[in-house]
């Protein structure tokens, strides 16, 4: 059986993409509590803001973390690996593969 718990890096924030570190820290503390309470085993970080928030999550080693492209059109088009854009189709493949249970 599997289940998921969708969250935003800053759950209560609905504004421009530029987010202060203070809000990312507060959001990570809130998300950390929910992740631990729900017994989550794997966290999928979708996009740069989520990747940045990971440094503030402080999760136990038993919880896996995957950094994936953001599923939005711009996230897929602009997804980079090693500083190079991989292309939307390849980014989409990596996004979908990242959801696979391993």
GROMACS .gro file of N, CA, C and O in nm:
model
  408
    1UNK      N    1   0.084  -0.117   0.000
    1UNK     CA    2   0.000   0.000   0.000
    1UNK      C    3   0.090   0.125   0.000
    1UNK      O    4   0.194   0.128   0.062
    2UNK      N    5   0.046   0.227  -0.070
    2UNK     CA    6   0.118   0.353  -0.067
    2UNK      C    7   0.019   0.468  -0.056
    2UNK      O    8  -0.098   0.454  -0.089
    3UNK      N    9   0.067   0.577  -0.005
    3UNK     CA   10  -0.014   0.697   0.010
    3UNK      C   11   0.077   0.817  -0.009
    3UNK      O   12   0.199   0.804  -0.007
    4UNK      N   13   0.018   0.933  -0.028
    4UNK     CA   14   0.101   1.052  -0.042
    4UNK      C   15   0.043   1.167   0.038
    4UNK      O   16  -0.075   1.170   0.070
    5UNK      N   17   0.128   1.258   0.071
    5UNK     CA   18   0.094   1.375   0.151
    5UNK      C   19   0.149   1.497   0.077
    5UNK      O   20   0.266   1.531   0.092
    6UNK      N   21   0.069   1.560  -0.011
    6UNK     CA   22   0.122   1.674  -0.088
    6UNK      C   23   0.137   1.798  -0.001
    6UNK      O   24   0.054   1.824   0.087
    7UNK      N   25   0.246   1.872  -0.023
    7UNK     CA   26   0.274   1.994   0.053
    7UNK      C   27   0.346   2.093  -0.037
    7UNK      O   28   0.407   2.055  -0.134
    8UNK      N   29   0.342   2.218   0.000
    8UNK     CA   30   0.425   2.320  -0.062
    8UNK      C   31   0.540   2.352   0.032
    8UNK      O   32   0.527   2.335   0.153
    9UNK      N   33   0.649   2.404  -0.023
    9UNK     CA   34   0.763   2.440   0.061
    9UNK      C   35   0.720   2.540   0.168
    9UNK      O   36   0.766   2.533   0.282
   10UNK      N   37   0.632   2.631   0.132
   10UNK     CA   38   0.573   2.725   0.228
   10UNK      C   39   0.421   2.709   0.214
   10UNK      O   40   0.359   2.771   0.128
   11UNK      N   41   0.359   2.623   0.295
   11UNK     CA   42   0.219   2.585   0.276
   11UNK      C   43   0.120   2.702   0.270
   11UNK      O   44   0.022   2.694   0.199
   12UNK      N   45   0.144   2.807   0.341
   12UNK     CA   46   0.047   2.917   0.350
   12UNK      C   47   0.080   3.033   0.257
   12UNK      O   48   0.013   3.133   0.254
   13UNK      N   49   0.184   3.020   0.176
   13UNK     CA   50   0.235   3.133   0.097
   13UNK      C   51   0.183   3.127  -0.046
   13UNK      O   52   0.195   3.025  -0.112
   14UNK      N   53   0.126   3.234  -0.094
   14UNK     CA   54   0.079   3.242  -0.231
   14UNK      C   55   0.125   3.375  -0.288
   14UNK      O   56   0.053   3.473  -0.286
   15UNK      N   57   0.247   3.379  -0.333
   15UNK     CA   58   0.304   3.503  -0.382
   15UNK      C   59   0.407   3.477  -0.489
   15UNK      O   60   0.414   3.368  -0.546
   16UNK      N   61   0.490   3.573  -0.518
   16UNK     CA   62   0.592   3.556  -0.622
   16UNK      C   63   0.693   3.447  -0.587
   16UNK      O   64   0.706   3.408  -0.472
   17UNK      N   65   0.763   3.400  -0.689
   17UNK     CA   66   0.858   3.290  -0.671
   17UNK      C   67   0.972   3.324  -0.576
   17UNK      O   68   1.032   3.235  -0.517
   18UNK      N   69   1.003   3.450  -0.558
   18UNK     CA   70   1.110   3.490  -0.468
   18UNK      C   71   1.059   3.479  -0.324
   18UNK      O   72   0.967   3.549  -0.284
   19UNK      N   73   1.120   3.390  -0.246
   19UNK     CA   74   1.073   3.366  -0.110
   19UNK      C   75   1.187   3.384  -0.011
   19UNK      O   76   1.291   3.322  -0.027
   20UNK      N   77   1.166   3.462   0.091
   20UNK     CA   78   1.272   3.481   0.191
   20UNK      C   79   1.302   3.352   0.267
   20UNK      O   80   1.216   3.268   0.288
   21UNK      N   81   1.428   3.338   0.308
   21UNK     CA   82   1.470   3.219   0.382
   21UNK      C   83   1.389   3.200   0.509
   21UNK      O   84   1.361   3.086   0.547
   22UNK      N   85   1.348   3.307   0.573
   22UNK     CA   86   1.269   3.295   0.697
   22UNK      C   87   1.141   3.215   0.671
   22UNK      O   88   1.105   3.126   0.750
   23UNK      N   89   1.073   3.244   0.560
   23UNK     CA   90   0.950   3.171   0.529
   23UNK      C   91   0.979   3.026   0.494
   23UNK      O   92   0.902   2.937   0.530
   24UNK      N   93   1.090   3.001   0.424
   24UNK     CA   94   1.126   2.862   0.394
   24UNK      C   95   1.155   2.784   0.522
   24UNK      O   96   1.115   2.669   0.535
   25UNK      N   97   1.221   2.848   0.618
   25UNK     CA   98   1.249   2.782   0.746
   25UNK      C   99   1.121   2.751   0.821
   25UNK      O  100   1.104   2.641   0.875
   26UNK      N  101   1.029   2.847   0.827
   26UNK     CA  102   0.901   2.825   0.896
   26UNK      C  103   0.821   2.716   0.827
   26UNK      O  104   0.762   2.629   0.892
   27UNK      N  105   0.818   2.720   0.694
   27UNK     CA  106   0.746   2.617   0.618
   27UNK      C  107   0.806   2.480   0.638
   27UNK      O  108   0.734   2.381   0.653
   28UNK      N  109   0.938   2.472   0.641
   28UNK     CA  110   1.005   2.344   0.661
   28UNK      C  111   0.976   2.287   0.799
   28UNK      O  112   0.955   2.166   0.813
   29UNK      N  113   0.972   2.371   0.900
   29UNK     CA  114   0.941   2.323   1.035
   29UNK      C  115   0.799   2.265   1.039
   29UNK      O  116   0.776   2.159   1.098
   30UNK      N  117   0.707   2.334   0.975
   30UNK     CA  118   0.567   2.287   0.969
   30UNK      C  119   0.561   2.155   0.892
   30UNK      O  120   0.500   2.057   0.939
   31UNK      N  121   0.626   2.149   0.775
   31UNK     CA  122   0.624   2.027   0.694
   31UNK      C  123   0.695   1.912   0.763
   31UNK      O  124   0.649   1.798   0.756
   32UNK      N  125   0.804   1.940   0.833
   32UNK     CA  126   0.877   1.835   0.905
   32UNK      C  127   0.785   1.767   1.006
   32UNK      O  128   0.782   1.644   1.015
   33UNK      N  129   0.713   1.848   1.080
   33UNK     CA  130   0.621   1.792   1.180
   33UNK      C  131   0.518   1.701   1.114
   33UNK      O  132   0.492   1.590   1.160
   34UNK      N  133   0.460   1.745   1.002
   34UNK     CA  134   0.360   1.663   0.932
   34UNK      C  135   0.421   1.536   0.874
   34UNK      O  136   0.362   1.428   0.881
   35UNK      N  137   0.540   1.547   0.818
   35UNK     CA  138   0.609   1.431   0.760
   35UNK      C  139   0.634   1.326   0.868
   35UNK      O  140   0.608   1.207   0.849
   36UNK      N  141   0.682   1.368   0.983
   36UNK     CA  142   0.710   1.274   1.092
   36UNK      C  143   0.582   1.216   1.150
   36UNK      O  144   0.575   1.095   1.177
   37UNK      N  145   0.479   1.299   1.169
   37UNK     CA  146   0.352   1.249   1.224
   37UNK      C  147   0.286   1.149   1.131
   37UNK      O  148   0.224   1.053   1.177
   38UNK      N  149   0.297   1.171   0.999
   38UNK     CA  150   0.233   1.082   0.902
   38UNK      C  151   0.316   0.958   0.873
   38UNK      O  152   0.270   0.868   0.802
   39UNK      N  153   0.438   0.951   0.923
   39UNK     CA  154   0.523   0.834   0.900
   39UNK      C  155   0.570   0.822   0.755
   39UNK      O  156   0.585   0.713   0.703
   40UNK      N  157   0.594   0.934   0.691
   40UNK     CA  158   0.638   0.937   0.552
   40UNK      C  159   0.778   0.876   0.541
   40UNK      O  160   0.864   0.903   0.622
   41UNK      N  161   0.798   0.793   0.437
   41UNK     CA  162   0.927   0.727   0.415
   41UNK      C  163   1.008   0.793   0.304
   41UNK      O  164   1.129   0.774   0.296
   42UNK      N  165   0.941   0.867   0.216
   42UNK     CA  166   1.007   0.925   0.100
   42UNK      C  167   0.948   1.062   0.072
   42UNK      O  168   0.826   1.077   0.065
   43UNK      N  169   1.035   1.161   0.056
   43UNK     CA  170   0.992   1.298   0.027
   43UNK      C  171   1.037   1.331  -0.115
   43UNK      O  172   1.155   1.315  -0.149
   44UNK      N  173   0.944   1.372  -0.199
   44UNK     CA  174   0.973   1.413  -0.335
   44UNK      C  175   0.972   1.565  -0.339
   44UNK      O  176   0.869   1.627  -0.313
   45UNK      N  177   1.086   1.625  -0.370
   45UNK     CA  178   1.098   1.769  -0.377
   45UNK      C  179   1.086   1.811  -0.523
   45UNK      O  180   1.171   1.777  -0.605
   46UNK      N  181   0.979   1.883  -0.556
   46UNK     CA  182   0.950   1.919  -0.695
   46UNK      C  183   0.983   2.065  -0.719
   46UNK      O  184   0.907   2.154  -0.684
   47UNK      N  185   1.097   2.091  -0.780
   47UNK     CA  186   1.137   2.226  -0.816
   47UNK      C  187   1.233   2.290  -0.719
   47UNK      O  188   1.258   2.241  -0.609
   48UNK      N  189   1.291   2.403  -0.763
   48UNK     CA  190   1.399   2.468  -0.689
   48UNK      C  191   1.361   2.515  -0.549
   48UNK      O  192   1.441   2.504  -0.457
   49UNK      N  193   1.243   2.572  -0.533
   49UNK     CA  194   1.204   2.618  -0.399
   49UNK      C  195   1.197   2.501  -0.302
   49UNK      O  196   1.242   2.511  -0.188
   50UNK      N  197   1.142   2.389  -0.348
   50UNK     CA  198   1.137   2.270  -0.262
   50UNK      C  199   1.278   2.219  -0.233
   50UNK      O  200   1.307   2.179  -0.120
   51UNK      N  201   1.365   2.220  -0.333
   51UNK     CA  202   1.503   2.175  -0.312
   51UNK      C  203   1.570   2.262  -0.206
   51UNK      O  204   1.641   2.212  -0.120
   52UNK      N  205   1.548   2.392  -0.215
   52UNK     CA  206   1.608   2.485  -0.118
   52UNK      C  207   1.555   2.459   0.022
   52UNK      O  208   1.629   2.463   0.120
   53UNK      N  209   1.426   2.428   0.032
   53UNK     CA  210   1.366   2.406   0.164
   53UNK      C  211   1.421   2.281   0.233
   53UNK      O  212   1.416   2.270   0.354
   54UNK      N  213   1.476   2.188   0.155
   54UNK     CA  214   1.526   2.062   0.211
   54UNK      C  215   1.632   2.086   0.318
   54UNK      O  216   1.641   2.011   0.415
   55UNK      N  217   1.713   2.191   0.302
   55UNK     CA  218   1.821   2.216   0.400
   55UNK      C  219   1.765   2.249   0.537
   55UNK      O  220   1.835   2.240   0.636
   56UNK      N  221   1.638   2.290   0.544
   56UNK     CA  222   1.576   2.326   0.671
   56UNK      C  223   1.487   2.217   0.728
   56UNK      O  224   1.439   2.227   0.839
   57UNK      N  225   1.464   2.109   0.652
   57UNK     CA  226   1.375   2.002   0.699
   57UNK      C  227   1.435   1.921   0.814
   57UNK      O  228   1.364   1.874   0.900
   58UNK      N  229   1.566   1.897   0.811
   58UNK     CA  230   1.634   1.819   0.916
   58UNK      C  231   1.563   1.688   0.944
   58UNK      O  232   1.526   1.658   1.057
   59UNK      N  233   1.543   1.609   0.840
   59UNK     CA  234   1.473   1.481   0.854
   59UNK      C  235   1.569   1.371   0.895
   59UNK      O  236   1.688   1.375   0.862
   60UNK      N  237   1.519   1.268   0.964
   60UNK     CA  238   1.603   1.153   0.999
   60UNK      C  239   1.654   1.083   0.873
   60UNK      O  240   1.591   1.087   0.767
   61UNK      N  241   1.767   1.017   0.883
   61UNK     CA  242   1.829   0.949   0.768
   61UNK      C  243   1.739   0.841   0.708
   61UNK      O  244   1.754   0.808   0.591
   62UNK      N  245   1.648   0.786   0.785
   62UNK     CA  246   1.561   0.679   0.736
   62UNK      C  247   1.463   0.728   0.629
   62UNK      O  248   1.405   0.650   0.555
   63UNK      N  249   1.443   0.860   0.621
   63UNK     CA  250   1.350   0.917   0.523
   63UNK      C  251   1.427   0.956   0.399
   63UNK      O  252   1.520   1.037   0.403
   64UNK      N  253   1.390   0.895   0.287
   64UNK     CA  254   1.455   0.925   0.160
   64UNK      C  255   1.409   1.059   0.104
   64UNK      O  256   1.296   1.102   0.127
   65UNK      N  257   1.497   1.124   0.029
   65UNK     CA  258   1.465   1.251  -0.036
   65UNK      C  259   1.506   1.242  -0.182
   65UNK      O  260   1.618   1.199  -0.212
   66UNK      N  261   1.416   1.280  -0.272
   66UNK     CA  262   1.446   1.287  -0.415
   66UNK      C  263   1.419   1.428  -0.465
   66UNK      O  264   1.314   1.486  -0.438
   67UNK      N  265   1.511   1.481  -0.540
   67UNK     CA  266   1.496   1.614  -0.601
   67UNK      C  267   1.455   1.596  -0.746
   67UNK      O  268   1.533   1.542  -0.826
   68UNK      N  269   1.334   1.639  -0.779
   68UNK     CA  270   1.278   1.619  -0.912
   68UNK      C  271   1.242   1.753  -0.976
   68UNK      O  272   1.229   1.854  -0.906
   69UNK      N  273   1.221   1.752  -1.108
   69UNK     CA  274   1.177   1.874  -1.174
   69UNK      C  275   1.039   1.917  -1.123
   69UNK      O  276   0.959   1.833  -1.081
   70UNK      N  277   1.012   2.046  -1.127
   70UNK     CA  278   0.877   2.094  -1.097
   70UNK      C  279   0.787   2.050  -1.213
   70UNK      O  280   0.827   2.059  -1.329
   71UNK      N  281   0.666   2.000  -1.187
   71UNK     CA  282   0.582   1.947  -1.293
   71UNK      C  283   0.518   2.053  -1.383
   71UNK      O  284   0.459   2.019  -1.486
   72UNK      N  285   0.530   2.179  -1.347
   72UNK     CA  286   0.474   2.284  -1.432
   72UNK      C  287   0.552   2.299  -1.562
   72UNK      O  288   0.666   2.256  -1.573
   73UNK      N  289   0.489   2.359  -1.661
   73UNK     CA  290   0.550   2.376  -1.793
   73UNK      C  291   0.688   2.441  -1.786
   73UNK      O  292   0.784   2.391  -1.843
   74UNK      N  293   0.698   2.553  -1.715
   74UNK     CA  294   0.827   2.622  -1.704
   74UNK      C  295   0.929   2.539  -1.627
   74UNK      O  296   1.048   2.541  -1.658
   75UNK      N  297   0.882   2.467  -1.526
   75UNK     CA  298   0.973   2.381  -1.450
   75UNK      C  299   1.035   2.273  -1.536
   75UNK      O  300   1.154   2.243  -1.526
   76UNK      N  301   0.955   2.215  -1.624
   76UNK     CA  302   1.005   2.110  -1.713
   76UNK      C  303   1.096   2.167  -1.821
   76UNK      O  304   1.202   2.111  -1.850
   77UNK      N  305   1.057   2.280  -1.878
   77UNK     CA  306   1.137   2.342  -1.984
   77UNK      C  307   1.274   2.385  -1.932
   77UNK      O  308   1.375   2.370  -2.002
   78UNK      N  309   1.278   2.436  -1.809
   78UNK     CA  310   1.402   2.493  -1.754
   78UNK      C  311   1.481   2.398  -1.665
   78UNK      O  312   1.581   2.438  -1.607
   79UNK      N  313   1.438   2.274  -1.652
   79UNK     CA  314   1.507   2.180  -1.564
   79UNK      C  315   1.650   2.157  -1.612
   79UNK      O  316   1.675   2.133  -1.730
   80UNK      N  317   1.743   2.166  -1.518
   80UNK     CA  318   1.886   2.152  -1.549
   80UNK      C  319   1.949   2.040  -1.466
   80UNK      O  320   1.912   2.020  -1.352
   81UNK      N  321   2.044   1.977  -1.527
   81UNK     CA  322   2.130   1.883  -1.456
   81UNK      C  323   2.273   1.919  -1.494
   81UNK      O  324   2.302   1.936  -1.612
   82UNK      N  325   2.357   1.931  -1.393
   82UNK     CA  326   2.496   1.971  -1.415
   82UNK      C  327   2.505   2.102  -1.494
   82UNK      O  328   2.590   2.117  -1.581
   83UNK      N  329   2.411   2.192  -1.467
   83UNK     CA  330   2.413   2.323  -1.531
   83UNK      C  331   2.359   2.328  -1.672
   83UNK      O  332   2.357   2.434  -1.733
   84UNK      N  333   2.314   2.216  -1.726
   84UNK     CA  334   2.264   2.212  -1.864
   84UNK      C  335   2.116   2.177  -1.866
   84UNK      O  336   2.073   2.084  -1.797
   85UNK      N  337   2.041   2.250  -1.947
   85UNK     CA  338   1.899   2.219  -1.966
   85UNK      C  339   1.889   2.084  -2.037
   85UNK      O  340   1.953   2.062  -2.140
   86UNK      N  341   1.807   1.994  -1.981
   86UNK     CA  342   1.795   1.860  -2.039
   86UNK      C  343   1.680   1.849  -2.138
   86UNK      O  344   1.672   1.752  -2.211
   87UNK      N  345   1.591   1.948  -2.141
   87UNK     CA  346   1.476   1.944  -2.231
   87UNK      C  347   1.352   1.896  -2.158
   87UNK      O  348   1.358   1.815  -2.066
   88UNK      N  349   1.238   1.949  -2.199
   88UNK     CA  350   1.111   1.921  -2.131
   88UNK      C  351   1.074   1.773  -2.133
   88UNK      O  352   1.029   1.718  -2.033
   89UNK      N  353   1.094   1.709  -2.245
   89UNK     CA  354   1.057   1.566  -2.255
   89UNK      C  355   1.141   1.480  -2.160
   89UNK      O  356   1.090   1.394  -2.089
   90UNK      N  357   1.270   1.506  -2.157
   90UNK     CA  358   1.359   1.431  -2.067
   90UNK      C  359   1.328   1.465  -1.921
   90UNK      O  360   1.328   1.377  -1.835
   91UNK      N  361   1.301   1.591  -1.892
   91UNK     CA  362   1.265   1.631  -1.755
   91UNK      C  363   1.137   1.561  -1.712
   91UNK      O  364   1.126   1.516  -1.597
   92UNK      N  365   1.041   1.551  -1.802
   92UNK     CA  366   0.916   1.482  -1.770
   92UNK      C  367   0.942   1.334  -1.739
   92UNK      O  368   0.886   1.279  -1.644
   93UNK      N  369   1.029   1.271  -1.815
   93UNK     CA  370   1.064   1.131  -1.788
   93UNK      C  371   1.127   1.116  -1.650
   93UNK      O  372   1.095   1.023  -1.576
   94UNK      N  373   1.214   1.210  -1.615
   94UNK     CA  374   1.280   1.204  -1.483
   94UNK      C  375   1.181   1.229  -1.371
   94UNK      O  376   1.191   1.170  -1.264
   95UNK      N  377   1.088   1.319  -1.394
   95UNK     CA  378   0.983   1.345  -1.295
   95UNK      C  379   0.902   1.219  -1.269
   95UNK      O  380   0.884   1.177  -1.155
   96UNK      N  381   0.853   1.157  -1.374
   96UNK     CA  382   0.770   1.038  -1.361
   96UNK      C  383   0.849   0.923  -1.297
   96UNK      O  384   0.800   0.853  -1.208
   97UNK      N  385   0.973   0.904  -1.339
   97UNK     CA  386   1.057   0.798  -1.282
   97UNK      C  387   1.081   0.822  -1.134
   97UNK      O  388   1.092   0.727  -1.054
   98UNK      N  389   1.086   0.947  -1.092
   98UNK     CA  390   1.110   0.980  -0.951
   98UNK      C  391   0.998   0.937  -0.858
   98UNK      O  392   1.018   0.924  -0.738
   99UNK      N  393   0.879   0.917  -0.914
   99UNK     CA  394   0.765   0.872  -0.835
   99UNK      C  395   0.763   0.722  -0.814
   99UNK      O  396   0.687   0.671  -0.733
  100UNK      N  397   0.844   0.648  -0.888
  100UNK     CA  398   0.846   0.502  -0.878
  100UNK      C  399   0.898   0.458  -0.743
  100UNK      O  400   0.995   0.514  -0.691
  101UNK      N  401   0.835   0.360  -0.686
  101UNK     CA  402   0.883   0.302  -0.560
  101UNK      C  403   1.004   0.216  -0.591
  101UNK      O  404   1.004   0.136  -0.683
  102UNK      N  405   1.109   0.237  -0.514
  102UNK     CA  406   1.233   0.158  -0.534
  102UNK      C  407   1.278   0.101  -0.405
  102UNK      O  408   1.262   0.151  -0.301
   0.00000   0.00000   0.00000
